[in-house]
Structure formats: C-alpha cells, structure tokens
C-alpha cells in the first residue's frame, strides 16, 4: 500500500518576477505542485514552457485581479485541477505620489489589485481550503505598519491586508486553516520599476516627491535578494502553527519593535529622515 504523503498544491499570485517568482520557484523545488499567476495570458504560456525543463512542478495561469471574471475563472481552474492547499497572495502594485495628486481612479485600482481582488479570490477558494485544512499566506509589507510619504495608498492597502489576515486567522482557526501575514522590508525585486509614479513637475510637493523617490530607489538597489522571503515562506508552509505576523528583512524585527515602543514624534522623525523628508 502506498503510504507516501499527498503532494500539496500551492497557488502563488504575482509569480512572474520578484518575491512571487522566488517563492514559486522555491516551493516547486521543495516538492510542492505550484501554480503561479501573471496578468498576461501569453506570458503565462511562455513562463510555463520555460519552467518545463527545470521546474516541471511549476505552471503559470493568467489572473487579472482587476477583473471579477478573471478571478472567477482562475478559482474554477485550480479547483478543477485538484484544488489548492496553500495560497500565497503576493500580487499587487504600488502608486507613488502625493495624496493630493493621485486621482481617484488610480486609488481604486491600487485597492482593487492589493486588497479587493485578493479578497474576492480568497472567498472563492475558502470552501476548498477548509475541506483540506489548508493555509493562507498574505504578502503584506512593513509599509503596512509604517505609513510612508508619497506611498499612502500602498501603505493603506498593506495595513488593510494585515488586518484582514488577523481576522481570518481567528475565523479559520477552528476549521484548521493556518493564516499568516508576511511583512517584507526592502528587497531587490524591481518593484520600484513597475510602480505607477504620478507626475509631480507642477505639483506643490515636487521637491519632496523627487527626494523621496530617490531615497526609495537607493534603498531597493542596496536591498537583499527576495530569496530571503522565499526561504521564510517555505518554512511557514512546513510549520504546524505559524505566527500571525512574520516580518522579514534586514533588522525587520528590531525595527518593528522600536517603532512600536518609540513616541509618535520620534517615530515620524525617523521615517522622514529615511525618506529624505527634512
């Protein structure tokens, strides 16, 4: 009789590059059957073909988190292929600009991609996750704990993701579903290259905007590899009772502790200095 454990199925959203790609590749190499998602259907096909030679346990499917029909189709596809045991919500994007300068449509897209779309997908997958006593891993950010200048909407979405994760953790615990919010600091992922930067040449905030943008770019270029995050996610997948929050990055835990203990004015001063806001 075959008593070997069943191979677990993992869904990693936003797996085309950066943290998502590192996580998907690491888990496929660790014995999981991984489905990664990217927005473009043609890119999903090319990445699947590319992975066939080196990572046969990794495939890619298209997912547009701004489209309810795309979310519905992806959920149906993974359930039809045997369901999913672990969901890693990594997809999302950032908008860089002053609150006054970012138009409502861009704010709506930011929240749809980082919060509402993943939430819709989660609701569709939860019956299967409950049945399999599975796991949800949300990719939050230290920006969810520390509101950042000119990244207010990104910070707000990541703060909301962490709150959603905490609530789901309590709701799903009696059903055997493990929930964690991973909170990366700065990593060299190319995320800053993909963000939407709102033009600021004629803005009242132009000098602050440019100084902050330069500071953010410098921090990412000097940041460590996203393999740090992939290592953590793999450990979480194997942990029977993972933590509610999992900060990751250089001095991430120390920073979280200090920011929780420091007075508000001193905390704000530190953040302003980090992002060149004199």
Tab-separated table of C-alpha atoms in Angstrom:
chain	number	residue	atom	x	y	z
A	1	UNK	CA	0.000	0.000	0.000
A	2	UNK	CA	1.309	3.465	-0.878
A	3	UNK	CA	1.626	5.497	2.321
A	4	UNK	CA	3.604	8.461	0.918
A	5	UNK	CA	2.079	11.881	1.689
A	6	UNK	CA	-0.010	13.586	-0.981
A	7	UNK	CA	1.788	16.329	-2.877
A	8	UNK	CA	0.369	19.675	-1.785
A	9	UNK	CA	-0.912	22.157	-4.348
A	10	UNK	CA	0.158	25.794	-3.946
A	11	UNK	CA	-1.170	28.932	-5.642
A	12	UNK	CA	1.197	31.925	-5.775
A	13	UNK	CA	-0.246	35.115	-7.255
A	14	UNK	CA	2.007	37.655	-8.915
A	15	UNK	CA	4.630	34.994	-9.639
A	16	UNK	CA	6.156	36.499	-12.778
A	17	UNK	CA	9.011	38.304	-11.022
A	18	UNK	CA	10.419	39.465	-7.721
A	19	UNK	CA	9.196	37.912	-4.498
A	20	UNK	CA	6.420	35.941	-6.201
A	21	UNK	CA	8.798	34.315	-8.684
A	22	UNK	CA	11.282	33.476	-5.916
A	23	UNK	CA	8.534	31.920	-3.776
A	24	UNK	CA	7.017	29.907	-6.627
A	25	UNK	CA	10.398	28.563	-7.762
A	26	UNK	CA	11.489	27.693	-4.226
A	27	UNK	CA	8.273	25.818	-3.391
A	28	UNK	CA	8.295	23.922	-6.699
A	29	UNK	CA	11.845	22.833	-5.939
A	30	UNK	CA	10.804	21.774	-2.438
A	31	UNK	CA	8.255	19.231	-3.678
A	32	UNK	CA	5.066	21.260	-3.976
A	33	UNK	CA	2.918	21.436	-7.118
A	34	UNK	CA	2.864	25.172	-7.767
A	35	UNK	CA	0.567	27.299	-9.907
A	36	UNK	CA	1.851	30.835	-10.343
A	37	UNK	CA	-0.215	33.646	-11.807
A	38	UNK	CA	0.667	36.568	-14.075
A	39	UNK	CA	-1.636	39.095	-15.716
A	40	UNK	CA	-0.817	38.394	-19.373
A	41	UNK	CA	-2.030	35.048	-20.828
A	42	UNK	CA	0.819	34.904	-23.354
A	43	UNK	CA	3.380	35.449	-20.607
A	44	UNK	CA	1.723	32.656	-18.595
A	45	UNK	CA	2.206	30.277	-21.535
A	46	UNK	CA	5.825	31.297	-22.130
A	47	UNK	CA	6.739	31.007	-18.436
A	48	UNK	CA	5.159	27.542	-18.230
A	49	UNK	CA	7.172	26.426	-21.262
A	50	UNK	CA	10.322	27.920	-19.773
A	51	UNK	CA	9.760	26.143	-16.437
A	52	UNK	CA	9.077	22.758	-18.062
A	53	UNK	CA	12.771	21.887	-18.388
A	54	UNK	CA	13.919	22.915	-14.898
A	55	UNK	CA	10.778	23.074	-12.724
A	56	UNK	CA	8.140	20.654	-14.051
A	57	UNK	CA	6.133	21.115	-10.836
A	58	UNK	CA	5.609	24.801	-11.739
A	59	UNK	CA	2.996	26.113	-14.166
A	60	UNK	CA	1.541	29.560	-14.779
A	61	UNK	CA	-2.019	30.729	-15.368
A	62	UNK	CA	-3.343	34.208	-16.210
A	63	UNK	CA	-5.014	36.264	-13.479
A	64	UNK	CA	-6.130	39.887	-13.604
A	65	UNK	CA	-7.117	40.943	-10.083
A	66	UNK	CA	-8.994	43.934	-11.518
A	67	UNK	CA	-11.390	41.565	-13.328
A	68	UNK	CA	-14.095	39.620	-11.482
A	69	UNK	CA	-14.430	37.209	-14.397
A	70	UNK	CA	-10.682	36.538	-14.425
A	71	UNK	CA	-10.754	35.834	-10.670
A	72	UNK	CA	-13.723	33.507	-11.083
A	73	UNK	CA	-12.020	31.687	-13.952
A	74	UNK	CA	-8.760	31.201	-12.049
A	75	UNK	CA	-10.577	29.865	-8.973
A	76	UNK	CA	-12.536	27.412	-11.132
A	77	UNK	CA	-9.372	26.294	-12.949
A	78	UNK	CA	-7.405	25.480	-9.788
A	79	UNK	CA	-10.346	23.641	-8.227
A	80	UNK	CA	-10.858	21.621	-11.417
A	81	UNK	CA	-7.154	20.701	-11.362
A	82	UNK	CA	-7.400	19.177	-7.888
A	83	UNK	CA	-7.851	22.166	-5.621
A	84	UNK	CA	-5.318	24.138	-3.645
A	85	UNK	CA	-3.820	23.521	-0.201
A	86	UNK	CA	-1.794	26.712	0.219
A	87	UNK	CA	-2.484	30.187	-1.187
A	88	UNK	CA	0.282	32.808	-1.229
A	89	UNK	CA	-1.244	36.203	-2.000
A	90	UNK	CA	1.673	38.135	-3.476
A	91	UNK	CA	0.240	40.019	-6.478
A	92	UNK	CA	-0.171	43.763	-6.274
A	93	UNK	CA	1.347	47.045	-7.322
A	94	UNK	CA	2.246	50.459	-5.954
A	95	UNK	CA	1.259	54.036	-6.749
A	96	UNK	CA	3.845	56.693	-5.881
A	97	UNK	CA	2.563	60.232	-5.453
A	98	UNK	CA	1.206	62.789	-3.028
A	99	UNK	CA	-2.282	62.079	-1.727
A	100	UNK	CA	-3.489	65.327	-3.316
A	101	UNK	CA	-2.021	64.400	-6.710
A	102	UNK	CA	-3.217	60.783	-7.070
A	103	UNK	CA	-6.547	60.620	-8.901
A	104	UNK	CA	-9.460	58.591	-7.582
A	105	UNK	CA	-9.251	56.054	-10.417
A	106	UNK	CA	-5.628	55.245	-9.542
A	107	UNK	CA	-6.555	54.866	-5.872
A	108	UNK	CA	-9.368	52.493	-6.824
A	109	UNK	CA	-7.003	50.359	-8.944
A	110	UNK	CA	-4.494	50.257	-6.099
A	111	UNK	CA	-7.074	48.925	-3.645
A	112	UNK	CA	-8.578	46.551	-6.210
A	113	UNK	CA	-5.208	44.957	-7.019
A	114	UNK	CA	-3.827	44.796	-3.481
A	115	UNK	CA	-6.960	44.152	-1.414
A	116	UNK	CA	-10.346	43.690	-3.094
A	117	UNK	CA	-9.203	41.304	-5.838
A	118	UNK	CA	-7.258	39.024	-3.473
A	119	UNK	CA	-10.185	39.103	-1.065
A	120	UNK	CA	-12.603	38.010	-3.824
A	121	UNK	CA	-10.249	35.184	-4.812
A	122	UNK	CA	-9.911	34.103	-1.176
A	123	UNK	CA	-13.678	33.899	-0.685
A	124	UNK	CA	-13.955	31.645	-3.733
A	125	UNK	CA	-11.162	29.353	-2.529
A	126	UNK	CA	-12.117	29.143	1.149
A	127	UNK	CA	-14.535	26.182	0.889
A	128	UNK	CA	-11.745	24.073	-0.596
A	129	UNK	CA	-9.170	25.372	1.884
A	130	UNK	CA	-11.446	24.475	4.775
A	131	UNK	CA	-12.013	20.995	3.385
A	132	UNK	CA	-8.244	20.463	3.015
A	133	UNK	CA	-7.335	22.233	6.295
A	134	UNK	CA	-5.074	24.429	4.192
A	135	UNK	CA	-3.103	27.626	4.606
A	136	UNK	CA	-3.308	31.295	3.618
A	137	UNK	CA	-0.159	33.404	3.405
A	138	UNK	CA	-0.681	37.108	2.739
A	139	UNK	CA	2.214	39.197	1.468
A	140	UNK	CA	1.888	42.379	3.471
A	141	UNK	CA	4.690	44.875	3.984
A	142	UNK	CA	6.468	46.787	6.709
A	143	UNK	CA	4.810	49.737	4.956
A	144	UNK	CA	1.586	48.403	6.468
A	145	UNK	CA	2.999	49.157	9.915
A	146	UNK	CA	4.822	52.361	8.962
A	147	UNK	CA	2.916	54.798	6.751
A	148	UNK	CA	5.313	56.088	4.109
A	149	UNK	CA	5.321	59.538	2.471
A	150	UNK	CA	4.132	59.510	-1.147
A	151	UNK	CA	3.099	55.881	-0.724
A	152	UNK	CA	-0.001	56.498	1.374
A	153	UNK	CA	-2.314	54.308	-0.687
A	154	UNK	CA	0.152	51.405	-0.828
A	155	UNK	CA	0.664	51.660	2.934
A	156	UNK	CA	-3.099	51.758	3.464
A	157	UNK	CA	-3.678	48.623	1.378
A	158	UNK	CA	-0.943	46.710	3.206
A	159	UNK	CA	-2.280	47.796	6.586
A	160	UNK	CA	-5.706	46.545	5.497
A	161	UNK	CA	-4.191	43.238	4.291
A	162	UNK	CA	-2.622	42.700	7.725
A	163	UNK	CA	-5.918	43.436	9.498
A	164	UNK	CA	-7.800	41.114	7.139
A	165	UNK	CA	-5.223	38.392	7.740
A	166	UNK	CA	-5.537	38.737	11.515
A	167	UNK	CA	-9.336	38.446	11.383
A	168	UNK	CA	-9.251	35.482	9.001
A	169	UNK	CA	-6.736	33.768	11.262
A	170	UNK	CA	-9.259	33.799	14.121
A	171	UNK	CA	-12.238	32.854	11.947
A	172	UNK	CA	-10.463	29.957	10.243
A	173	UNK	CA	-8.535	28.534	13.186
A	174	UNK	CA	-11.434	26.244	14.269
A	175	UNK	CA	-11.501	24.895	10.695
A	176	UNK	CA	-7.804	24.009	10.716
A	177	UNK	CA	-6.773	26.702	8.204
A	178	UNK	CA	-3.489	28.444	9.095
A	179	UNK	CA	-3.162	32.163	8.281
A	180	UNK	CA	-0.054	34.374	8.338
A	181	UNK	CA	0.797	37.837	7.059
A	182	UNK	CA	4.413	38.075	5.863
A	183	UNK	CA	5.760	41.630	6.134
A	184	UNK	CA	8.833	42.199	3.936
A	185	UNK	CA	11.027	45.238	4.244
A	186	UNK	CA	13.125	46.419	1.301
A	187	UNK	CA	14.210	43.759	-1.198
A	188	UNK	CA	15.794	43.977	-4.628
A	189	UNK	CA	12.729	42.919	-6.608
A	190	UNK	CA	12.329	45.539	-9.326
A	191	UNK	CA	9.058	46.592	-7.646
A	192	UNK	CA	10.021	50.257	-7.878
A	193	UNK	CA	10.469	49.916	-11.644
A	194	UNK	CA	6.946	48.543	-12.019
A	195	UNK	CA	5.122	51.050	-9.821
A	196	UNK	CA	2.988	53.886	-11.142
A	197	UNK	CA	4.706	57.205	-10.474
A	198	UNK	CA	2.368	60.183	-10.611
A	199	UNK	CA	3.895	63.155	-12.428
A	200	UNK	CA	4.908	65.873	-9.977
A	201	UNK	CA	6.696	68.531	-12.041
A	202	UNK	CA	3.946	71.097	-11.465
A	203	UNK	CA	2.935	69.798	-8.047
A	204	UNK	CA	3.305	71.773	-4.822
A	205	UNK	CA	5.034	68.656	-3.498
A	206	UNK	CA	7.596	68.319	-6.314
A	207	UNK	CA	10.813	68.777	-4.255
A	208	UNK	CA	9.659	66.372	-1.534
A	209	UNK	CA	8.375	63.932	-4.154
A	210	UNK	CA	11.692	63.777	-6.022
A	211	UNK	CA	13.771	63.463	-2.837
A	212	UNK	CA	11.602	60.631	-1.553
A	213	UNK	CA	11.636	58.850	-4.914
A	214	UNK	CA	15.438	58.943	-4.999
A	215	UNK	CA	15.646	57.591	-1.433
A	216	UNK	CA	13.267	54.716	-2.213
A	217	UNK	CA	15.203	53.748	-5.346
A	218	UNK	CA	18.519	53.831	-3.473
A	219	UNK	CA	17.146	51.607	-0.703
A	220	UNK	CA	15.868	48.983	-3.143
A	221	UNK	CA	19.130	48.875	-5.122
A	222	UNK	CA	21.034	48.162	-1.888
A	223	UNK	CA	18.484	45.663	-0.558
A	224	UNK	CA	18.983	41.886	-0.243
A	225	UNK	CA	17.640	39.197	-2.573
A	226	UNK	CA	13.959	38.165	-2.398
A	227	UNK	CA	15.235	34.660	-1.663
A	228	UNK	CA	15.067	35.741	1.980
A	229	UNK	CA	11.282	35.916	1.662
A	230	UNK	CA	11.092	32.650	-0.294
A	231	UNK	CA	13.022	30.893	2.487
A	232	UNK	CA	10.601	32.230	5.083
A	233	UNK	CA	7.519	31.212	3.089
A	234	UNK	CA	8.849	27.677	2.681
A	235	UNK	CA	9.367	27.435	6.454
A	236	UNK	CA	5.854	28.742	7.084
A	237	UNK	CA	4.418	26.094	4.761
A	238	UNK	CA	6.008	23.418	6.941
A	239	UNK	CA	5.122	24.984	10.312
A	240	UNK	CA	2.102	23.442	12.092
A	241	UNK	CA	1.270	26.666	13.970
A	242	UNK	CA	2.819	29.642	12.123
A	243	UNK	CA	2.814	33.172	13.607
A	244	UNK	CA	0.158	35.757	12.832
A	245	UNK	CA	2.745	38.240	11.515
A	246	UNK	CA	6.170	37.448	10.076
A	247	UNK	CA	8.420	40.479	9.422
A	248	UNK	CA	11.354	39.685	7.132
A	249	UNK	CA	14.347	41.724	6.004
A	250	UNK	CA	17.476	43.316	7.383
A	251	UNK	CA	16.725	44.288	11.002
A	252	UNK	CA	12.991	43.957	10.294
A	253	UNK	CA	12.048	42.560	13.706
A	254	UNK	CA	14.160	45.124	15.545
A	255	UNK	CA	12.612	47.925	13.508
A	256	UNK	CA	9.089	46.695	14.283
A	257	UNK	CA	9.888	46.612	18.000
A	258	UNK	CA	11.433	50.079	18.019
A	259	UNK	CA	8.596	51.638	16.066
A	260	UNK	CA	6.095	50.143	18.477
A	261	UNK	CA	7.936	51.481	21.540
A	262	UNK	CA	9.062	54.895	20.328
A	263	UNK	CA	6.930	58.032	20.819
A	264	UNK	CA	4.971	59.135	17.762
A	265	UNK	CA	7.077	62.249	17.108
A	266	UNK	CA	10.347	60.333	17.246
A	267	UNK	CA	8.951	57.569	15.012
A	268	UNK	CA	7.813	60.147	12.460
A	269	UNK	CA	11.220	61.862	12.575
A	270	UNK	CA	12.971	58.574	11.812
A	271	UNK	CA	10.694	57.862	8.845
A	272	UNK	CA	11.151	61.396	7.493
A	273	UNK	CA	14.924	61.008	7.690
A	274	UNK	CA	14.791	57.604	5.949
A	275	UNK	CA	12.842	59.099	3.052
A	276	UNK	CA	14.656	62.447	2.764
A	277	UNK	CA	11.753	64.481	4.111
A	278	UNK	CA	13.532	67.236	6.090
